[in-house]
GROMACS .gro file of C-alpha atoms in nm:
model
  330
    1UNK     CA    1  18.698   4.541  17.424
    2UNK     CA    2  18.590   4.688  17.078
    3UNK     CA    3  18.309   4.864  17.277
    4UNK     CA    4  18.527   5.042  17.532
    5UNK     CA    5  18.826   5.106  17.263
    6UNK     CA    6  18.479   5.288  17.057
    7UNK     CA    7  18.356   5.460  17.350
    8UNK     CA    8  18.679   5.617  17.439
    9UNK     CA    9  18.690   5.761  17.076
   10UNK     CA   10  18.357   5.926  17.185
   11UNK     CA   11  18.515   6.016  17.490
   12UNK     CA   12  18.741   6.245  17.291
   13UNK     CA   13  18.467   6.398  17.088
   14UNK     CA   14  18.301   6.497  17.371
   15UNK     CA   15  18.574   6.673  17.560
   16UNK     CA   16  18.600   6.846  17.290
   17UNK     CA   17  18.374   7.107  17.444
   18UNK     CA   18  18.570   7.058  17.799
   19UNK     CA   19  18.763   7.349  17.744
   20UNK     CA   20  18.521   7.620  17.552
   21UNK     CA   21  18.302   7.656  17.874
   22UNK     CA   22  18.607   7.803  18.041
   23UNK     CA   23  18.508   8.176  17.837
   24UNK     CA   24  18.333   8.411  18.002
   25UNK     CA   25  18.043   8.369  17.767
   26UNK     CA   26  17.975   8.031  17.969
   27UNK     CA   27  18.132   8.130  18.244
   28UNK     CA   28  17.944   8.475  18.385
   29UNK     CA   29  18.161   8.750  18.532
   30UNK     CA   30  17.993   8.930  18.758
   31UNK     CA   31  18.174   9.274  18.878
   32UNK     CA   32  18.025   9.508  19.130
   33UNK     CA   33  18.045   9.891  19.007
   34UNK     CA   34  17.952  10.221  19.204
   35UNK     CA   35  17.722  10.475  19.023
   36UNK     CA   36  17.747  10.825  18.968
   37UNK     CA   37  17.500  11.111  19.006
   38UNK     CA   38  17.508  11.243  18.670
   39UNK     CA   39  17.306  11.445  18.440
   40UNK     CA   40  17.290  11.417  18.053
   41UNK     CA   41  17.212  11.680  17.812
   42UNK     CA   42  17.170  11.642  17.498
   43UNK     CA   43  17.102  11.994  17.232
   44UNK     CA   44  17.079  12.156  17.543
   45UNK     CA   45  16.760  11.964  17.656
   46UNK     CA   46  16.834  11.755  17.978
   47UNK     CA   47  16.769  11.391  17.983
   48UNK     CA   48  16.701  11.117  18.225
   49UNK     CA   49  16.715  10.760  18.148
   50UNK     CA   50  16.424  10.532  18.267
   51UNK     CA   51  16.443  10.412  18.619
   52UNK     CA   52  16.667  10.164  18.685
   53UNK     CA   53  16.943  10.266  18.470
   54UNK     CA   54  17.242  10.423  18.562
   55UNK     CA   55  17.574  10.574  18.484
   56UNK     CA   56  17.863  10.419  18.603
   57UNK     CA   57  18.275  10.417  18.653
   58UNK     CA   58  18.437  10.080  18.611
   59UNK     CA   59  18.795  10.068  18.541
   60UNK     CA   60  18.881  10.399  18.472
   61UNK     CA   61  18.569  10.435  18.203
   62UNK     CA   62  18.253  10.593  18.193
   63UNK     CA   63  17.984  10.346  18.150
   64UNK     CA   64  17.652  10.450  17.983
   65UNK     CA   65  17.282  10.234  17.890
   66UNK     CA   66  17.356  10.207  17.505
   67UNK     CA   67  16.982  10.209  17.393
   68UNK     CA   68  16.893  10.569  17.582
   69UNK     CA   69  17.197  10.731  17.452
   70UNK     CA   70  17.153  10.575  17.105
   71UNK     CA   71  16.831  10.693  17.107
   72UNK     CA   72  16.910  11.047  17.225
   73UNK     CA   73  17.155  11.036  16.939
   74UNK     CA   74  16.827  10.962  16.758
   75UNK     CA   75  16.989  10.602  16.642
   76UNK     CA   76  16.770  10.316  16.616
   77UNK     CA   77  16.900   9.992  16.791
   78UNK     CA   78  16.823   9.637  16.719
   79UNK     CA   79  16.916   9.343  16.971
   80UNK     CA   80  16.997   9.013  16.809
   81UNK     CA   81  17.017   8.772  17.122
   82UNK     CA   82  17.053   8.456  16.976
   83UNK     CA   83  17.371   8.591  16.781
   84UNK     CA   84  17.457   8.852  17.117
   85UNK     CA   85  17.460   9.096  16.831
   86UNK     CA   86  17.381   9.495  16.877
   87UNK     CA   87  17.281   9.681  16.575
   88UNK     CA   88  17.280  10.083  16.602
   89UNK     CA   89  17.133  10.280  16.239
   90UNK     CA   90  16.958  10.541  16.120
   91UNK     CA   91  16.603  10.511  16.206
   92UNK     CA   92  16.361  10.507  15.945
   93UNK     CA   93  16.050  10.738  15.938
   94UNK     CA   94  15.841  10.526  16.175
   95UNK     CA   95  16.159  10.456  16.436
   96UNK     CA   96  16.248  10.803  16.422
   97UNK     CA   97  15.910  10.910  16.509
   98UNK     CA   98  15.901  10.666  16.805
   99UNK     CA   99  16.235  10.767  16.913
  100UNK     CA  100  16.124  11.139  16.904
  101UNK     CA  101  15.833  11.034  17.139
  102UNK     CA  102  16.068  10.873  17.378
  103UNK     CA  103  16.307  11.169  17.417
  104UNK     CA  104  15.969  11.386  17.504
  105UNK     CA  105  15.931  11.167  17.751
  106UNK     CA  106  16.229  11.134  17.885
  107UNK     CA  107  16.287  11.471  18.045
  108UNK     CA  108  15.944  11.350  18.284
  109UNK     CA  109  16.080  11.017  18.361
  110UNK     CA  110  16.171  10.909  18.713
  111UNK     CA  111  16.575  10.857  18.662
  112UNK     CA  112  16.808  10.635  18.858
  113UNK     CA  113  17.114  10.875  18.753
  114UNK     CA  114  17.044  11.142  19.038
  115UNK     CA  115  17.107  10.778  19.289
  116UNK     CA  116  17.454  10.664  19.403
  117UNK     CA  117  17.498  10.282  19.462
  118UNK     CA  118  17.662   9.948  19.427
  119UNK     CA  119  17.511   9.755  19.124
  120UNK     CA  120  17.615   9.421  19.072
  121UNK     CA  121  17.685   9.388  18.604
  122UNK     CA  122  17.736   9.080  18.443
  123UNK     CA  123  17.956   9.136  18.149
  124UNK     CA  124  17.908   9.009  17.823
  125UNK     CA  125  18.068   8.984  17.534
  126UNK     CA  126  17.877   9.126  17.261
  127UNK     CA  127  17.923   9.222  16.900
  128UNK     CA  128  17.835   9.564  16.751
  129UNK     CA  129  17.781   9.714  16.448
  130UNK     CA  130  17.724  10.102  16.358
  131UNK     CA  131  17.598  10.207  16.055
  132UNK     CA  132  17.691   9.925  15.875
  133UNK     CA  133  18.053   9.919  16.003
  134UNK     CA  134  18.150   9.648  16.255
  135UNK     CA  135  18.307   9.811  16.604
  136UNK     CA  136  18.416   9.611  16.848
  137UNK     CA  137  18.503   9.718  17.231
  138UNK     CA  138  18.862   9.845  17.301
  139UNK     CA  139  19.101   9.608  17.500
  140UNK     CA  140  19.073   9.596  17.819
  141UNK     CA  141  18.704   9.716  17.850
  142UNK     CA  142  18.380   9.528  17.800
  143UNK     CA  143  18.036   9.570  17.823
  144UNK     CA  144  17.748   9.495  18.064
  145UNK     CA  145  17.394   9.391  18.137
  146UNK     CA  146  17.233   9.490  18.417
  147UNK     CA  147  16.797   9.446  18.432
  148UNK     CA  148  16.809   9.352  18.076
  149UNK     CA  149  17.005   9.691  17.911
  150UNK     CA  150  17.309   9.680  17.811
  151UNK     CA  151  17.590   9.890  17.942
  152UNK     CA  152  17.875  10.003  17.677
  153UNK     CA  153  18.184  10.249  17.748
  154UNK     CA  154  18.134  10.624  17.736
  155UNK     CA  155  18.397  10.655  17.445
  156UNK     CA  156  18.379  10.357  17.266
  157UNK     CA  157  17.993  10.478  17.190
  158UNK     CA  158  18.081  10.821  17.086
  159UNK     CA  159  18.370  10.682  16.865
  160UNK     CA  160  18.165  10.434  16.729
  161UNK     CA  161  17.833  10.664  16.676
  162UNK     CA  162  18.058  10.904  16.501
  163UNK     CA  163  17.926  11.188  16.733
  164UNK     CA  164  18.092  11.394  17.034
  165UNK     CA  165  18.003  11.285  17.381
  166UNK     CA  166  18.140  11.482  17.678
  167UNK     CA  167  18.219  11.342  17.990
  168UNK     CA  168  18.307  11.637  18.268
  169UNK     CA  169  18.476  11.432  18.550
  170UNK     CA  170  18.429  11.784  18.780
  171UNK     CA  171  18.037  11.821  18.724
  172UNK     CA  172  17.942  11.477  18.643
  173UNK     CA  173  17.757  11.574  18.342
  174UNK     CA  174  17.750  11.394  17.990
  175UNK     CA  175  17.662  11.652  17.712
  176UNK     CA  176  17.651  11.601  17.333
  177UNK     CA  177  17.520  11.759  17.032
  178UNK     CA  178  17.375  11.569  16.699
  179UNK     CA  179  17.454  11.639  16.400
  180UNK     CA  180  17.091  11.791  16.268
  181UNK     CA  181  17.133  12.035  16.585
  182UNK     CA  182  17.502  12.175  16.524
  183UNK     CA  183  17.393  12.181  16.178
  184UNK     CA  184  17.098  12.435  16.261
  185UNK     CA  185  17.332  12.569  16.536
  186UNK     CA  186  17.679  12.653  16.363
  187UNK     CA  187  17.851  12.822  16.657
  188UNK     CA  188  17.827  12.531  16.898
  189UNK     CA  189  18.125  12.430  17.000
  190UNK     CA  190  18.217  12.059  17.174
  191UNK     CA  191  18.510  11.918  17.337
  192UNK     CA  192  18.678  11.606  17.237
  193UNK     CA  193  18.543  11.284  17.299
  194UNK     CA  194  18.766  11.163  17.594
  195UNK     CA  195  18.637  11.017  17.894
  196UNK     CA  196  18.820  11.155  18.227
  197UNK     CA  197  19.122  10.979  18.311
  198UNK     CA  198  19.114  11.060  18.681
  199UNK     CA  199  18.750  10.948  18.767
  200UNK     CA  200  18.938  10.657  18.965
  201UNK     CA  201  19.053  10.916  19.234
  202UNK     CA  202  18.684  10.961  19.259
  203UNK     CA  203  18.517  10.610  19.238
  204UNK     CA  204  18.656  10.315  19.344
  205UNK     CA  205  18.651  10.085  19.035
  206UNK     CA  206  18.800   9.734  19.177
  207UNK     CA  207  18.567   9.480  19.156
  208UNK     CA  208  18.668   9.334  19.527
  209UNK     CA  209  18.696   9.555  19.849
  210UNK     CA  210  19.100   9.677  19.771
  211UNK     CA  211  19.072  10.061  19.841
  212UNK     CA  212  19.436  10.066  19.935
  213UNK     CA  213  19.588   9.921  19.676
  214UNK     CA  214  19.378  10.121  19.398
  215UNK     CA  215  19.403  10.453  19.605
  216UNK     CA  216  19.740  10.431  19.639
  217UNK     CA  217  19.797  10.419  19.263
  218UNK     CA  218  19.565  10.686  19.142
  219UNK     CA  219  19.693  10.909  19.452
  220UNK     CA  220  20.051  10.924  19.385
  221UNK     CA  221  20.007  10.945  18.994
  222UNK     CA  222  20.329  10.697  18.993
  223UNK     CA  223  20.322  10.315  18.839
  224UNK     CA  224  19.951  10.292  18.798
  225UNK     CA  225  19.926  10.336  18.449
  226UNK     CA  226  20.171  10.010  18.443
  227UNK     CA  227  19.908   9.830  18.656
  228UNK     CA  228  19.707   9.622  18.448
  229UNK     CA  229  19.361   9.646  18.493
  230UNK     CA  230  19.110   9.310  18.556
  231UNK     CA  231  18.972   9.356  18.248
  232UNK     CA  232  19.302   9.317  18.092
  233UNK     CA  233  19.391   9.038  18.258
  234UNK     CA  234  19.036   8.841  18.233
  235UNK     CA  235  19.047   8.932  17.858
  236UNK     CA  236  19.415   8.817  17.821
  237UNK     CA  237  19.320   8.411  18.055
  238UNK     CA  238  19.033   8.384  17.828
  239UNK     CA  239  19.239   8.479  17.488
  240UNK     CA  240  19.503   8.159  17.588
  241UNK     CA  241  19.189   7.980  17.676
  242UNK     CA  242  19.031   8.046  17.365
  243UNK     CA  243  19.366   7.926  17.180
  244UNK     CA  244  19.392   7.600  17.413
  245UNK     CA  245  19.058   7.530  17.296
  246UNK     CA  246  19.171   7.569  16.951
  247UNK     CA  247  19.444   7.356  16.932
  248UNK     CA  248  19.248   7.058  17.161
  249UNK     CA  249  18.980   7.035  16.908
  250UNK     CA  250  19.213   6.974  16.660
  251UNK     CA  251  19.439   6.787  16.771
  252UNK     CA  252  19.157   6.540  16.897
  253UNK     CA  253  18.921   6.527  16.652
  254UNK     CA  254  19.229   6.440  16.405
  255UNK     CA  255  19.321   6.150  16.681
  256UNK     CA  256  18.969   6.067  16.673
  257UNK     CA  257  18.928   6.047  16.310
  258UNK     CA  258  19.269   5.838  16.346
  259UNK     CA  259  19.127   5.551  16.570
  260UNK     CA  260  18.750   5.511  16.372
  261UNK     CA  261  18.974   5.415  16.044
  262UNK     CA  262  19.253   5.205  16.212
  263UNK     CA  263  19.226   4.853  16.120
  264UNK     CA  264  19.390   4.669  16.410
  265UNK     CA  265  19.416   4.655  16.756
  266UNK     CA  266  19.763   4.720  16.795
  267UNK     CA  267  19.691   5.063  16.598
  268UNK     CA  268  19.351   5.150  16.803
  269UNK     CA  269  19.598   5.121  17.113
  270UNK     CA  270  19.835   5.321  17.064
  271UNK     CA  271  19.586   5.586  16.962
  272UNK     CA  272  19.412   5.608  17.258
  273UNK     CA  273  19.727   5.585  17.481
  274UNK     CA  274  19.848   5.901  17.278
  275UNK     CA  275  19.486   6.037  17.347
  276UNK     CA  276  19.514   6.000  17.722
  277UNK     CA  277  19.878   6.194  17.684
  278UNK     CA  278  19.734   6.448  17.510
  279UNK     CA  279  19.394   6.517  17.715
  280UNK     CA  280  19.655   6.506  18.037
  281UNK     CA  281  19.850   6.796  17.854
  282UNK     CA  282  19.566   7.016  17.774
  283UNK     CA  283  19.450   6.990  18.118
  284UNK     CA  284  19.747   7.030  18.259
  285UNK     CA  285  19.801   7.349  17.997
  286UNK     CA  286  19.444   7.475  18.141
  287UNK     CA  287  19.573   7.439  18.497
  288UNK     CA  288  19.849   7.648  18.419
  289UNK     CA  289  19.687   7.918  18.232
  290UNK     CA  290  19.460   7.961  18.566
  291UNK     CA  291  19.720   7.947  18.771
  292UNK     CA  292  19.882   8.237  18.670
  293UNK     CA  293  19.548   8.419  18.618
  294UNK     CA  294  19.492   8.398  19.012
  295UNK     CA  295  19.836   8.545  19.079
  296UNK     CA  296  19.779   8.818  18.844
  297UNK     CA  297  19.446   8.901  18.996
  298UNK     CA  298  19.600   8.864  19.373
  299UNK     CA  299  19.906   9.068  19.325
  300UNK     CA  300  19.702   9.400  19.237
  301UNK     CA  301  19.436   9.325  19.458
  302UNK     CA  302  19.167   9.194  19.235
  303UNK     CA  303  18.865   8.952  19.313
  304UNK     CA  304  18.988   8.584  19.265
  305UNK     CA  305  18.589   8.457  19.189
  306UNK     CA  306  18.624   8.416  18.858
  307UNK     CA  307  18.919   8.136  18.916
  308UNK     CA  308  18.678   7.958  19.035
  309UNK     CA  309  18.400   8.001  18.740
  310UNK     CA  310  18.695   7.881  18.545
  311UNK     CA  311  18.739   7.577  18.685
  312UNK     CA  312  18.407   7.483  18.773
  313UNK     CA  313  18.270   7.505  18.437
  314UNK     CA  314  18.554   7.326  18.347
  315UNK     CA  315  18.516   7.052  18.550
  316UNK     CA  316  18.129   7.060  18.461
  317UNK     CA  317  18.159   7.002  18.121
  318UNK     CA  318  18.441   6.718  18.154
  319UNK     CA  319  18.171   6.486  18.436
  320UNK     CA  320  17.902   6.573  18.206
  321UNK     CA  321  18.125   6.442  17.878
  322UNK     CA  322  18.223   6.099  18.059
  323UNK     CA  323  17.869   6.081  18.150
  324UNK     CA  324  17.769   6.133  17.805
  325UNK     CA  325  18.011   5.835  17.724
  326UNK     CA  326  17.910   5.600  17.986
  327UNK     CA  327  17.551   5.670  17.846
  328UNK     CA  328  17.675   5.496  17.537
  329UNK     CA  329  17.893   5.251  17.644
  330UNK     CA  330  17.595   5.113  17.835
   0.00000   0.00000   0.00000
C-alpha cells in the first residue's frame, strides 16, 4: 500500500509537465500564408533574396526573411537554437566583409519574391535581441520558419533595427536606406516605417479557406478592426495556459512535498485524495480554456487545428506520465 500511496506522489511530479506541452512551442502551429511578388531595394540597388524565400502577408503584416534584410541592413545575425534566441549587431570587420560579398551577390541570385504561392510557416516563438537591447514581437504577431529561415514582421524589424523600411502596399516594393548611405546622401528622404494597413483587401490572410468572412470585413471598412485576429487569440489560449501551468506546478509539487514528509497513513490519504481533486480541477480548467479557444476561432472563421494540437499533446504527455509511474511502481 506504501508502494502505490509513493507512486502516486510520483504521479504528481510527473504531471507536472501535463500541462506545459499545451504551448505552441510543443505544440507546432502551422498557418498557410500567400506570397507576394515584391521587389526590395535597398540604397537604390535592387535585391533578391536566395531562392526559396519569400515575402509574405499574414494577418494584416508584411512578413520578411530576417537574415537577408539584416544583412542588407549590413547587420550581422547569430542563431542560438538551443536557447531559440536571434541575435542581430554590428558586424565586425570580417562579418562585414562577408556580408558585403553577399549583397554583391544578391542582385544575381535566382529569387522566389517575383513567385506568388501558398507556403505552409510554422511559427515559433523566438527571442530577439538588437544591438544589445532585448525586442520582443508585438501582440498579436509572431514569427515563422519556413526551409530553415526565419520569417519576422515587416515593422517590428525596422523598429527594432532602428532603420526605415518602406512597405508600398500599391507597388509591392520594400525600400530602405542605411544609415552610412543617407549619411553620404543627405537629401534622401524616407517615409515612415508603417506597414500597409489595407494589404488584407489584397491577400487573403486567414489561415483556413474563410474568404467571406475576411472579405467582408476589410470590404466594408466597418467592425473589422474589432475582429480579433488568430494570432490574438492563439497568443491569448496559450497566455491562460501558460498561467494554468503555473499555478499546477505549484500547487502540486507543494502537495507532493506534503505527502513524502507525512508520517501516517491517515495524513498520506488525505493528501492524495486532495491531489486527485486538484489534478481533476486543472484538467477540467484546461478543458475550459480550449473550449472557449475553439469558439473564438469558429465565430470569425478561423482554422480549429490547433484545438486539436492542444489537446493531443495534452493528452500525450498525461499517458506518457502514468506510464512513467507504472514504470516505477513495477
Amino acid at each position: 500500500m506504501g508502494k502505490f500511496r509513493y507512486s502516486a506522489a510520483l504521479l504528481w511530479l510527473t504531471l507536472l509537465i501535463s500541462i506545459a506541452p499545451v504551448s505552441a512551442s510543443a505544440a507546432p502551429v502551422v498557418i498557410k500564408a500567400q506570397t507576394v511578388n515584391a521587389s526590395i531595394t535597398f540604397d537604390g540597388i535592387n535585391l533578391q533574396p536566395p531562392a526559396g524565400q519569400y515575402i509574405f502577408i499574414y494577418n494584416n503584416s508584411t512578413y520578411v526573411p530576417l537574415r537577408f534584410i539584416s544583412y542588407a541592413l549590413q547587420k550581422s545575425v547569430s542563431w542560438d537554437a538551443k536557447n531559440v534566441k536571434v541575435t542581430v549587431a554590428e558586424p565586425n570587420s570580417r562579418e562585414l566583409t562577408a556580408i558585403q560579398e553577399y549583397l554583391m551577390n544578391a542582385g544575381n541570385l535566382k529569387s522566389s519574391t517575383g513567385v506568388t504561392k501558398t507556403v505552409a510557416l510554422q511559427r515559433v516563438n523566438a527571442s530577439y535581441i538588437f544591438n544589445g537591447s532585448a525586442k520582443s514581437i508585438p501582440q498579436g504577431l509572431s514569427s515563422y520558419i519556413l526551409n530553415d529561415t526565419l520569417y519576422v514582421p515587416l515593422r517590428f524589424l525596422s523598429e527594432a533595427a532602428g532603420t526605415s523600411l518602406k512597405w508600398d502596399q500599391k507597388t509591392k516594393s520594400i525600400t530602405a536606406f542605411t544609415s552610412a548611405y543617407k549619411a553620404q546622401n543627405p537629401d534622401v528622404t524616407t517615409s515612415s516605417n508603417n506597414d500597409s494597413t489595407n494589404v488584407s483587401q489584397t491577400q487573403p490572410s486567414t489561415p483556413s479557406p474563410a474568404p467571406s468572412a475576411q472579405a467582408g470585413a476589410g470590404a466594408s471598412g466597418g467592425g473589422a478592426v474589432n475582429k480579433p485576429t488568430y494570432e490574438q487569440i492563439t497568443s491569448e489560449t496559450e497566455a491562460k495556459l501558460t498561467s494554468l501551468e503555473s499555478q499546477a506546478k505549484s500547487v502540486l509539487m507543494g502537495l507532493a512535498m506534503e505527502y513524502l514528509n507525512a508520517k501516517d497513513d491517515k495524513a498520506k490519504a488525505a493528501i492524495l485524495s486532495k491531489g486527485e481533486q486538484q489534478l481533476s480541477s486543472f484538467t477540467s480548467s484546461f478543458n475550459s480554456i480550449i473550449s472557449d479557444a475553439e469558439s473564438k476561432l469558429k465565430a470569425n472563421g478561423y482554422d480549429t487545428a490547433i484545438i486539436d494540437q492542444y489537446r493531443s499533446a495534452f493528452e500525450s504527455q498525461v499517458n506518457s506520465g502514468l506510464e512513467l509511474v507504472k514504470g516505477m511502481a513495477g
